[in-house]
Short mmCIF file of C-alpha atoms and ligand atoms in Angstrom, two decimals:
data_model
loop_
_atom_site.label_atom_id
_atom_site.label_comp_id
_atom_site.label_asym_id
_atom_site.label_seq_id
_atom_site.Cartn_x
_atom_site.Cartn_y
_atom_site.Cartn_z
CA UNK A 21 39.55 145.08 93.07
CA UNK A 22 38.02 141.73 93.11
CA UNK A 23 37.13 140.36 96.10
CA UNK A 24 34.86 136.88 94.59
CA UNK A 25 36.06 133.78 96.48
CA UNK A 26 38.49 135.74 98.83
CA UNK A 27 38.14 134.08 102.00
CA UNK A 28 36.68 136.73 105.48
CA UNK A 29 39.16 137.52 107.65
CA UNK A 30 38.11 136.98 111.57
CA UNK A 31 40.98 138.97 112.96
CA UNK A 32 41.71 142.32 111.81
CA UNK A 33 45.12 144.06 113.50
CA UNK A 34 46.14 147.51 112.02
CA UNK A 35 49.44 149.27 112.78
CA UNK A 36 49.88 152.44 112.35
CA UNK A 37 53.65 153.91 112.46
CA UNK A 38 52.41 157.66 112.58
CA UNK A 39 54.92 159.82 110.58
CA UNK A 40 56.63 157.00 109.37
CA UNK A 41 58.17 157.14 105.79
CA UNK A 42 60.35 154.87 104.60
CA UNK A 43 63.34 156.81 105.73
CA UNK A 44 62.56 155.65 109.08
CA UNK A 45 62.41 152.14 108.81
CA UNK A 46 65.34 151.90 106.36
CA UNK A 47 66.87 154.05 109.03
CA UNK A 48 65.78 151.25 111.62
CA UNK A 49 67.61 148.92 109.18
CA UNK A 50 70.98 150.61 109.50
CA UNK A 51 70.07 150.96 113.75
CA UNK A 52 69.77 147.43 113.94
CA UNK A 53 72.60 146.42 111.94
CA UNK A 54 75.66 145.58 114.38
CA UNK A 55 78.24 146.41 112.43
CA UNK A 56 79.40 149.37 109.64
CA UNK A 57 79.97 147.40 106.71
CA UNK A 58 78.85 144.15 105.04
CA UNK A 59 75.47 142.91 104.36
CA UNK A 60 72.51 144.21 106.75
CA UNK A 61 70.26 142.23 107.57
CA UNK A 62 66.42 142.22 107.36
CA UNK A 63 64.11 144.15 109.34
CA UNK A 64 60.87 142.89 110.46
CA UNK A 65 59.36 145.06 108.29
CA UNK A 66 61.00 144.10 105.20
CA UNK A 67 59.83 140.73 105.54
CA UNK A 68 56.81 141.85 105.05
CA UNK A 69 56.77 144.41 102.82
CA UNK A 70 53.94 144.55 100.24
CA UNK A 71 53.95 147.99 98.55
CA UNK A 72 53.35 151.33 99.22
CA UNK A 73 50.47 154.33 99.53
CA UNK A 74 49.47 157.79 98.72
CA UNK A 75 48.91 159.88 101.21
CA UNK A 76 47.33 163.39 100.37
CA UNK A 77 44.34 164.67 101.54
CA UNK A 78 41.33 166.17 99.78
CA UNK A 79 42.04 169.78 101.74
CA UNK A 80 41.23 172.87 100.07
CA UNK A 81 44.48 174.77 101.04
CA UNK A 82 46.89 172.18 101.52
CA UNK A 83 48.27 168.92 99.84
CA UNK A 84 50.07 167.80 102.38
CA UNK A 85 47.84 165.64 104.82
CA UNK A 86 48.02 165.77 108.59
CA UNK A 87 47.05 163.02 110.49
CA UNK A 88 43.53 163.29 110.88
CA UNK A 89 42.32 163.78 107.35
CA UNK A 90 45.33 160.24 106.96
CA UNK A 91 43.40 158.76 109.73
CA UNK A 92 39.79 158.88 108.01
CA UNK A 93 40.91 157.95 105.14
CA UNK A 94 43.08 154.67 106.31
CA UNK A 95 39.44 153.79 108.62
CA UNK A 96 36.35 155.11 106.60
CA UNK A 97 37.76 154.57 103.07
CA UNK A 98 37.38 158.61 102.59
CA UNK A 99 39.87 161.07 101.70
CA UNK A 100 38.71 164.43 103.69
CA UNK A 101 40.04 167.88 104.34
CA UNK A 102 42.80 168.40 107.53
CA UNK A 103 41.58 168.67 110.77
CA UNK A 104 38.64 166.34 109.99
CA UNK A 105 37.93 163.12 112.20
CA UNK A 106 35.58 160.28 110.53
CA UNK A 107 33.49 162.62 108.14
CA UNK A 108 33.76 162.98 104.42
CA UNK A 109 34.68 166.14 102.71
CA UNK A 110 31.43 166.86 102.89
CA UNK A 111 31.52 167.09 106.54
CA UNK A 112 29.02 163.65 106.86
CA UNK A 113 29.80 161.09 109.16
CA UNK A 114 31.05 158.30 107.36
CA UNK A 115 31.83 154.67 109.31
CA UNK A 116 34.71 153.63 110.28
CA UNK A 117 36.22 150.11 109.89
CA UNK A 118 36.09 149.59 113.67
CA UNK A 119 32.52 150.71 113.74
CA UNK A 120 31.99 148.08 110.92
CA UNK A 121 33.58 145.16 113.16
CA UNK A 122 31.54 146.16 116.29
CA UNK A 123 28.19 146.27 114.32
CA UNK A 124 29.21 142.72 113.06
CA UNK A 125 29.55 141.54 116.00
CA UNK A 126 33.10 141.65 116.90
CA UNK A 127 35.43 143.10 119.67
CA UNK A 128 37.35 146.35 119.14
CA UNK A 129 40.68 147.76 120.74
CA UNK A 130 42.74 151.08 120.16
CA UNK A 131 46.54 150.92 121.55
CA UNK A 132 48.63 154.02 121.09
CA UNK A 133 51.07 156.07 123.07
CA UNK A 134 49.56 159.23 122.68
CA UNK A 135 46.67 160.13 124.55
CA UNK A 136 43.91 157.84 123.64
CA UNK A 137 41.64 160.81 121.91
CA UNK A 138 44.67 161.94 119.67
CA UNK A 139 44.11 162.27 115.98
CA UNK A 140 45.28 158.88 114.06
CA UNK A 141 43.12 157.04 116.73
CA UNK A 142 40.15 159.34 116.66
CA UNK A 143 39.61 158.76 113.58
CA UNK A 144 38.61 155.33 114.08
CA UNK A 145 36.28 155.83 116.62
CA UNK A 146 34.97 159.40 116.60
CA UNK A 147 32.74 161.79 114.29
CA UNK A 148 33.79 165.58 114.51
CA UNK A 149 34.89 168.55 112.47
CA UNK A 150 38.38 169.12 114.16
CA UNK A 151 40.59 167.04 115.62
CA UNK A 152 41.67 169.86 118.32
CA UNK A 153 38.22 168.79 120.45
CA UNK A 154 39.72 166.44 122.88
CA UNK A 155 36.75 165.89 125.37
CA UNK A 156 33.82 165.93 122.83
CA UNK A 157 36.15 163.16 121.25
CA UNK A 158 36.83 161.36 124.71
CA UNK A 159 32.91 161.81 125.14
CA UNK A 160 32.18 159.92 121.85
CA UNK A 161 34.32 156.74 123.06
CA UNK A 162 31.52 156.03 125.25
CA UNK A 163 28.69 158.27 123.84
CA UNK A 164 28.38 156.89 120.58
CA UNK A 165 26.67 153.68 120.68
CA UNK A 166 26.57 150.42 117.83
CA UNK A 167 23.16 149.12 117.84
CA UNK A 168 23.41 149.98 121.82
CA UNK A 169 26.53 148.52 122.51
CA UNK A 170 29.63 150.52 123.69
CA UNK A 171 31.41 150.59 120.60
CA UNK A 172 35.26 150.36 122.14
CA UNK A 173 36.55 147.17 124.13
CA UNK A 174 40.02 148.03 125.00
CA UNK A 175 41.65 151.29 125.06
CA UNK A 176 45.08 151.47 126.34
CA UNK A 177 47.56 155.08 125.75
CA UNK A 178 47.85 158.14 127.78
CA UNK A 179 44.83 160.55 127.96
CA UNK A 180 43.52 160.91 131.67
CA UNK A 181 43.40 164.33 131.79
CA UNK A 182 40.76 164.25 129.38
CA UNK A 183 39.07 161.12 130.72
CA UNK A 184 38.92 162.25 134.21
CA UNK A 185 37.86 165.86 134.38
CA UNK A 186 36.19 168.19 136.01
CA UNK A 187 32.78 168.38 134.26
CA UNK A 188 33.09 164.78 133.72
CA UNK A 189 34.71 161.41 135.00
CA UNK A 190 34.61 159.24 132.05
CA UNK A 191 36.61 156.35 133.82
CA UNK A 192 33.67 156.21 136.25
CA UNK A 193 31.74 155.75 133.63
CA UNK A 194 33.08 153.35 131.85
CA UNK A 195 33.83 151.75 134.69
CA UNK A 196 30.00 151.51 135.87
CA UNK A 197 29.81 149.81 132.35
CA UNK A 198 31.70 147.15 133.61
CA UNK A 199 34.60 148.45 132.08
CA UNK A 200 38.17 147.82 134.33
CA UNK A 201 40.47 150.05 134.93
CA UNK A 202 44.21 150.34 134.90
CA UNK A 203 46.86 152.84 135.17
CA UNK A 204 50.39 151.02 135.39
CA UNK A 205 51.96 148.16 134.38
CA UNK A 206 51.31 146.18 137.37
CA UNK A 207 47.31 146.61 136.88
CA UNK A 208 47.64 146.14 133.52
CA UNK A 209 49.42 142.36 133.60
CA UNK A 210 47.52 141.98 136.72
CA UNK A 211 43.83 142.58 135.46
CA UNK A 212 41.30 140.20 134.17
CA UNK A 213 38.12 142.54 132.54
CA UNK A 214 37.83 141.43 129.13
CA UNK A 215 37.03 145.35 129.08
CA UNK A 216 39.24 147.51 129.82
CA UNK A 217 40.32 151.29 130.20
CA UNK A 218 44.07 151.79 130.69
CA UNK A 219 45.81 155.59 131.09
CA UNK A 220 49.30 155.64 131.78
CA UNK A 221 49.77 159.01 131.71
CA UNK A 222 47.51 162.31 131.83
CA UNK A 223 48.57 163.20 128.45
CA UNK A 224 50.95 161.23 126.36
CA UNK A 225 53.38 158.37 127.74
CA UNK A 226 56.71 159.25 127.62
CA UNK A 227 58.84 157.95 124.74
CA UNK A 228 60.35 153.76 125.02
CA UNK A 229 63.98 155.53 125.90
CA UNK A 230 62.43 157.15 128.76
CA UNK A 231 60.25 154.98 130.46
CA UNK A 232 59.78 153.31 134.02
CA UNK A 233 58.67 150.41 134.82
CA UNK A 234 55.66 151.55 135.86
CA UNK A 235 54.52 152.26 131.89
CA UNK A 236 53.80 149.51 129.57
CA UNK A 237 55.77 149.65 125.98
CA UNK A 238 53.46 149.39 122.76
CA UNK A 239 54.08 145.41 122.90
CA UNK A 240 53.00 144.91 126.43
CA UNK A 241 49.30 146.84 125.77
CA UNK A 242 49.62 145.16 122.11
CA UNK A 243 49.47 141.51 123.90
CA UNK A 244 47.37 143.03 126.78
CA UNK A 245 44.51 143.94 123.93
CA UNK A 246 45.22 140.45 122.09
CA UNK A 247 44.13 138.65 125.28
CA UNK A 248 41.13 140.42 125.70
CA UNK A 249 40.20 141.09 121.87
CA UNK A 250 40.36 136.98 120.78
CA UNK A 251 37.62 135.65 123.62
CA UNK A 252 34.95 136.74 121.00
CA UNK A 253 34.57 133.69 118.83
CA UNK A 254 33.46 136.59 116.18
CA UNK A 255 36.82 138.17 116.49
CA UNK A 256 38.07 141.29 116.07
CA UNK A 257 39.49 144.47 114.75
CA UNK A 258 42.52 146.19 116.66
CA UNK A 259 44.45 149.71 116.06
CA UNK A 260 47.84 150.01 117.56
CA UNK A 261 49.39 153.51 116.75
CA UNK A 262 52.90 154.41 117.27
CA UNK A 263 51.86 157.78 117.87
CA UNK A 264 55.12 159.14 119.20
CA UNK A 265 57.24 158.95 115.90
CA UNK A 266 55.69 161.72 114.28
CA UNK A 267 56.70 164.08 117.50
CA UNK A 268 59.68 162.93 117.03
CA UNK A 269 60.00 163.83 113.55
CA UNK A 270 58.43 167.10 114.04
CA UNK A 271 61.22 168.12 116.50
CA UNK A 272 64.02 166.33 114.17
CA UNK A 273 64.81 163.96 116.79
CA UNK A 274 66.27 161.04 115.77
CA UNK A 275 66.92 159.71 119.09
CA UNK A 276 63.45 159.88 119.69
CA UNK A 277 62.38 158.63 116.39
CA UNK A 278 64.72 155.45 116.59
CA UNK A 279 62.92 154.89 120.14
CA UNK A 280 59.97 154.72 119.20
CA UNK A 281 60.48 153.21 115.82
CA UNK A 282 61.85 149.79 117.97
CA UNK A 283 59.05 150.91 119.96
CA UNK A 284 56.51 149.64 117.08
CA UNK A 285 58.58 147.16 115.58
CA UNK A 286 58.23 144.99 118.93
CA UNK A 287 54.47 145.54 118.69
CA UNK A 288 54.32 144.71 114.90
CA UNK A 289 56.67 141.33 115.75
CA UNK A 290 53.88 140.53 118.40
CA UNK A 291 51.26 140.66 116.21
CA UNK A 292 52.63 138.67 113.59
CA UNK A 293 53.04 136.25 116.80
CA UNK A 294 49.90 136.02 116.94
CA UNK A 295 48.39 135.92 113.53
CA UNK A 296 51.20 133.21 112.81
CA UNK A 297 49.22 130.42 115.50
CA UNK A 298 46.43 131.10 113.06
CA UNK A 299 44.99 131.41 109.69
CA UNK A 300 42.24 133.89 110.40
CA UNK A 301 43.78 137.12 110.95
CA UNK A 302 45.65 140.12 108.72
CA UNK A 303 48.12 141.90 110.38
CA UNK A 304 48.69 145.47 108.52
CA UNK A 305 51.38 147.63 109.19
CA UNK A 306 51.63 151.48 107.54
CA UNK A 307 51.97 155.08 108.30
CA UNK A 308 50.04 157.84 107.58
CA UNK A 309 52.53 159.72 106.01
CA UNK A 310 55.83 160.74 106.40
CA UNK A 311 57.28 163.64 108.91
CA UNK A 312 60.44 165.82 109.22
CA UNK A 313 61.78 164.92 105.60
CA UNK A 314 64.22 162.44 107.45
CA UNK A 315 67.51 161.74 105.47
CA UNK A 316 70.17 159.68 105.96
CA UNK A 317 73.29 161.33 106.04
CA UNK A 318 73.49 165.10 105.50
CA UNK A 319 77.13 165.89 105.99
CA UNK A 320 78.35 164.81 102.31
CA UNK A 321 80.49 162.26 103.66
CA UNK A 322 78.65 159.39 102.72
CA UNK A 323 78.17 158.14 106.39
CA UNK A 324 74.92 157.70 108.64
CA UNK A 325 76.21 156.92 112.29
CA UNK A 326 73.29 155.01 114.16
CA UNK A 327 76.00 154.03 116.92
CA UNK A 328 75.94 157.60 117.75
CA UNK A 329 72.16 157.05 118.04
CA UNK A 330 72.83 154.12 120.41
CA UNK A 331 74.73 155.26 122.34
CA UNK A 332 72.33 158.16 123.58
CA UNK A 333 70.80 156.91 126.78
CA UNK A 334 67.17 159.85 126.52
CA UNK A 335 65.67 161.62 124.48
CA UNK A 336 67.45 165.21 124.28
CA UNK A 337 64.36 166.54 126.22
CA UNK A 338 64.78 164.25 129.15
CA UNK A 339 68.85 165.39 129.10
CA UNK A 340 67.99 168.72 128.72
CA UNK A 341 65.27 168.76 131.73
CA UNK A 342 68.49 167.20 133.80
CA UNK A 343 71.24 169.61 132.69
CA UNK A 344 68.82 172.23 133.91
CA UNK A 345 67.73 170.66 137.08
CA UNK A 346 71.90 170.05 137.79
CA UNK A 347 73.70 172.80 136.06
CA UNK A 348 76.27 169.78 135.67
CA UNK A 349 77.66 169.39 132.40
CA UNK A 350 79.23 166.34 133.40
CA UNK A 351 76.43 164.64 133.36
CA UNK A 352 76.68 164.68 129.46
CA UNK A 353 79.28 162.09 129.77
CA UNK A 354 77.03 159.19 131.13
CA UNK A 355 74.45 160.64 128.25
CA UNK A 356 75.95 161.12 125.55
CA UNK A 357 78.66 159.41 125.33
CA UNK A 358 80.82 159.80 122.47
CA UNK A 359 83.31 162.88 122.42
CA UNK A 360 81.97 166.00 121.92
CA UNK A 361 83.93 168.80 120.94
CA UNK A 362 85.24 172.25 123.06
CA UNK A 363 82.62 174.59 120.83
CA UNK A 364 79.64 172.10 121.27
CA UNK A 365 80.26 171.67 125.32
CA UNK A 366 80.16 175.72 124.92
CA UNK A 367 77.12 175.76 123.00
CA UNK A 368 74.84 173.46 125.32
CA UNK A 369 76.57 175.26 128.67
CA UNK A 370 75.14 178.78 127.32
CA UNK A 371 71.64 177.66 127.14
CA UNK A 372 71.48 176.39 130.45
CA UNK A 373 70.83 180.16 131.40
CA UNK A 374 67.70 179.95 128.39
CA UNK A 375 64.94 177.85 128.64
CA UNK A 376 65.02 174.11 128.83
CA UNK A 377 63.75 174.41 125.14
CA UNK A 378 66.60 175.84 124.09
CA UNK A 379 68.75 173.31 125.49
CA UNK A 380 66.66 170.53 123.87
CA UNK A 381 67.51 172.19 120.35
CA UNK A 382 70.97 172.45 120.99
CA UNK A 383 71.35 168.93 121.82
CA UNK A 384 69.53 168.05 118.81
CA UNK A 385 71.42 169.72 116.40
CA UNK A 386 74.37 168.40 118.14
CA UNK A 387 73.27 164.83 117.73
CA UNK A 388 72.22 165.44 114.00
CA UNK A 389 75.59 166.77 113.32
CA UNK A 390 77.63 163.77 115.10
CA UNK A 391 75.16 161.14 113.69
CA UNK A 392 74.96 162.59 109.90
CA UNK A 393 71.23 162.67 110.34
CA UNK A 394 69.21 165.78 107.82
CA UNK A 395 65.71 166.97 107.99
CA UNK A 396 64.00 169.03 106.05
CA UNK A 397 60.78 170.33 107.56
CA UNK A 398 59.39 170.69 110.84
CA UNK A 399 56.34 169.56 109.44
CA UNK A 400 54.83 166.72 107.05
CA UNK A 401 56.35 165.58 103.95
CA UNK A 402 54.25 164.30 100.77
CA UNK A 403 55.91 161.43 99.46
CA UNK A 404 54.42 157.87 99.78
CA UNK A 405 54.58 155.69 102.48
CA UNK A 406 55.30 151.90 103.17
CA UNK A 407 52.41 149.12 103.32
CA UNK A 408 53.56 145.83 105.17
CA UNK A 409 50.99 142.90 105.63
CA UNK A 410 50.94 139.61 106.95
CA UNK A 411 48.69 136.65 107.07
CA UNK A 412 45.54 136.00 105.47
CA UNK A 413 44.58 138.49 102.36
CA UNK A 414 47.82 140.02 102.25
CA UNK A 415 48.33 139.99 98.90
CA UNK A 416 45.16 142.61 98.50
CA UNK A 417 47.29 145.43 99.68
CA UNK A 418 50.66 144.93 97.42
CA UNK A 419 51.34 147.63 95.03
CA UNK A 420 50.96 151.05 94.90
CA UNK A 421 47.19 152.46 96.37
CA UNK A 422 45.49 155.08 97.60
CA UNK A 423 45.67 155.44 101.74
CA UNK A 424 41.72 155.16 101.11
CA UNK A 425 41.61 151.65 99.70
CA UNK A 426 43.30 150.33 102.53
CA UNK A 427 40.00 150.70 104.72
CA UNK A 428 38.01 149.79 101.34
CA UNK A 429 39.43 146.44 101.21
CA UNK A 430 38.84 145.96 104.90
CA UNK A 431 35.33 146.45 104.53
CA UNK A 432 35.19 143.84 101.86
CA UNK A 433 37.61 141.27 103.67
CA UNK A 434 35.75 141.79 107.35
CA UNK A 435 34.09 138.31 108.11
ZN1 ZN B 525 50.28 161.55 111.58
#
């Protein structure tokens, strides 16, 4: 890579779709498009489309990567085993390309709609040997110091039970380091700290299709962060993780994956807002890898039906949760509303005496079937994943790399 005479970027903003392969976003391709038939047009993502990456990790046992071992590598430059979080495979800490922006000067945000300490994020701002240590990761975010400074701006996600516990209140403490705090929408349009703690929910917020307004969607804390990030006249570097569509794909969901697909497409559109006012900034957009070995179609007939998709009003959970709560099947109507048949009404009624679980996978197969949706794991899939940039340096990421050299070139491009 040569990097002589490529001009710094100020602005760094890095989107991370976690678990999402290019079946998803061509699948968001067919979502959008109105009609069956004729030509479909564009998603934001195509527009932008500059190649693709590799996404295997350097574990002993597997060759599949989850998303922490993705993580480091996409924000230290590192391939490492599973399970790790910002060390090599070595087990040394190695720096992340947040930690790089701070110690030059810059702000730093993390956006996500998992809890804030999840894996993909963690890895961008924490230092341990397994991903599963939610506090001592939550204690890092304010532990681990860059030349003395607090080395996270904005955070914004879900995560209070781990922030506010019971051997320690970490929103007090951040707070006491000037640090605001919000925990709905209304505090978060309403604030004005330039740094800011925001937890919407005590673990995860719940997916785009089934939130109040009371939550924020990925876009709102996207511009929220923006606002905050661009006072330093050094800039910034910014994560925003659509953490959800990996759950989804785990529990081959495709409601819930389309959700929170448009979930990060609105937050990816807003960035490129913003980078387009400007000639300073790179937006990125990629996954980590890909989840659920999402196809579309799977009945042989040639025929993906997103409109079956559409017309879902929750995620199967959410329907579940209230066919249990109701014991009224009729309910299913105003949810799903396309016409199921005698054996599937009899299928969902007889797990209403099983768990809520059980009705969850019910609906979901259900849906699958009716929308001509297959998956092939419950786990994560291997093949490569989709690299979209925009703005200033773009052309550095097209073609086929490693996840690693995505964070190598951002070292080298960081002003
Ligand atoms: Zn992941």
């Amino acid at each position: 890579m040569k990097f002589n005479g490529t001009r710094k970027v100020k602005n760094v903003i890095l989107l991370i779709g976690d678990g999402m392969g290019f079946s998803y976003t061509s699948g968001l391709r067919y979502f959008n498009h109105a009609s069956q038939n004729g030509f479909m047009t564009p998603t934001i993502f195509d527009q932008y489309f500059v190649g693709s990456q590799s996404t295997y990790s350097l574990d002993r046992e597997s060759n599949i990567t989850d998303s922490a071992a993705a993580g480091t590598a996409l924000a230290t430059g590192y391939k490492t085993y599973n399970g790790a979080l910002g060390l090599n495979i070595d087990q040394q800490a190695v720096p992340t390309v947040l930690e790089y922006a701070k110690f030059r000067g810059k702000s730093t945000g993390l956006v996500g709609t998992s809890q804030i300490n999840h894996a993909t994020l963690a890895a961008f701002a924490a230092h341990i040997e397994s991903r599963e240590q939610y506090d001592q990761i939550a204690d890092d975010y304010l532990d681990e110091r860059i030349e003395g400074n607090l080395k996270i701006d904005v955070m914004l996600g879900g995560g209070t039970s781990y922030f506010v516990r019971n051997d320690r209140n970490l929103v007090e403490e951040f707070v006491k380091n000037r640090f605001g705090y919000v925990s709905n929408l209304q505090e978060l349009v309403t604030n004005k700290n330039e740094q800011l703690i925001g937890l919407f929910a005590p673990v995860e917020l719940p997916k785009q299709i089934d939130r109040d307004s009371t939550v924020p969607s990925l876009t709102q804390m996207t511009k929220a962060a923006l606002q905050r990030l661009q006072q330093n006249p050094n800039g910034f570097f910014l994560l925003v993780e659509g953490s959800q569509i990996d759950w989804a794909g785990h529990d081959n969901d495709i409601v819930g994956a389309m959700s929170e697909v448009k979930d990060f497409e609105a937050a990816f559109k807003a960035a490129i807002q913003f980078a387009s006012d400007r000639e300073d900034t790179i937006v990125i957009a990629t996954a980590d890898h890909s989840t659920g070995g999402m196809s579309i179609d799977r009945n042989d007939n040639y025929k993906w039906n997103p409109n079956v998709i559409k017309s879902i009003t929750s995620t199967p959970f959410v329907i579940a949760r209230r066919l249990h709560d109701t014991k009224d099947m009729t309910i299913l109507k105003h949810h799903m509303p396309f016409s199921l048949h005698e054996e599937d009404l009899k299928t969902i009624k007889l797990t209403l005496d099983m768990a809520v679980e059980d009705t969850r996978e019910a609906l979901i197969n259900i849906i699958n079937h009716y929308s001509s949706t297959g998956w092939t794991t419950k786990g994560h899939t291997g093949e490569d994943v989709p690299v979209y940039a925009y703005g200033l340096n773009r052309h550095l990421f097209s073609g086929r790399m490693e996840n690693s050299d995505i964070a190598r070139i951002l070292f080298q491009i960081m002003d």
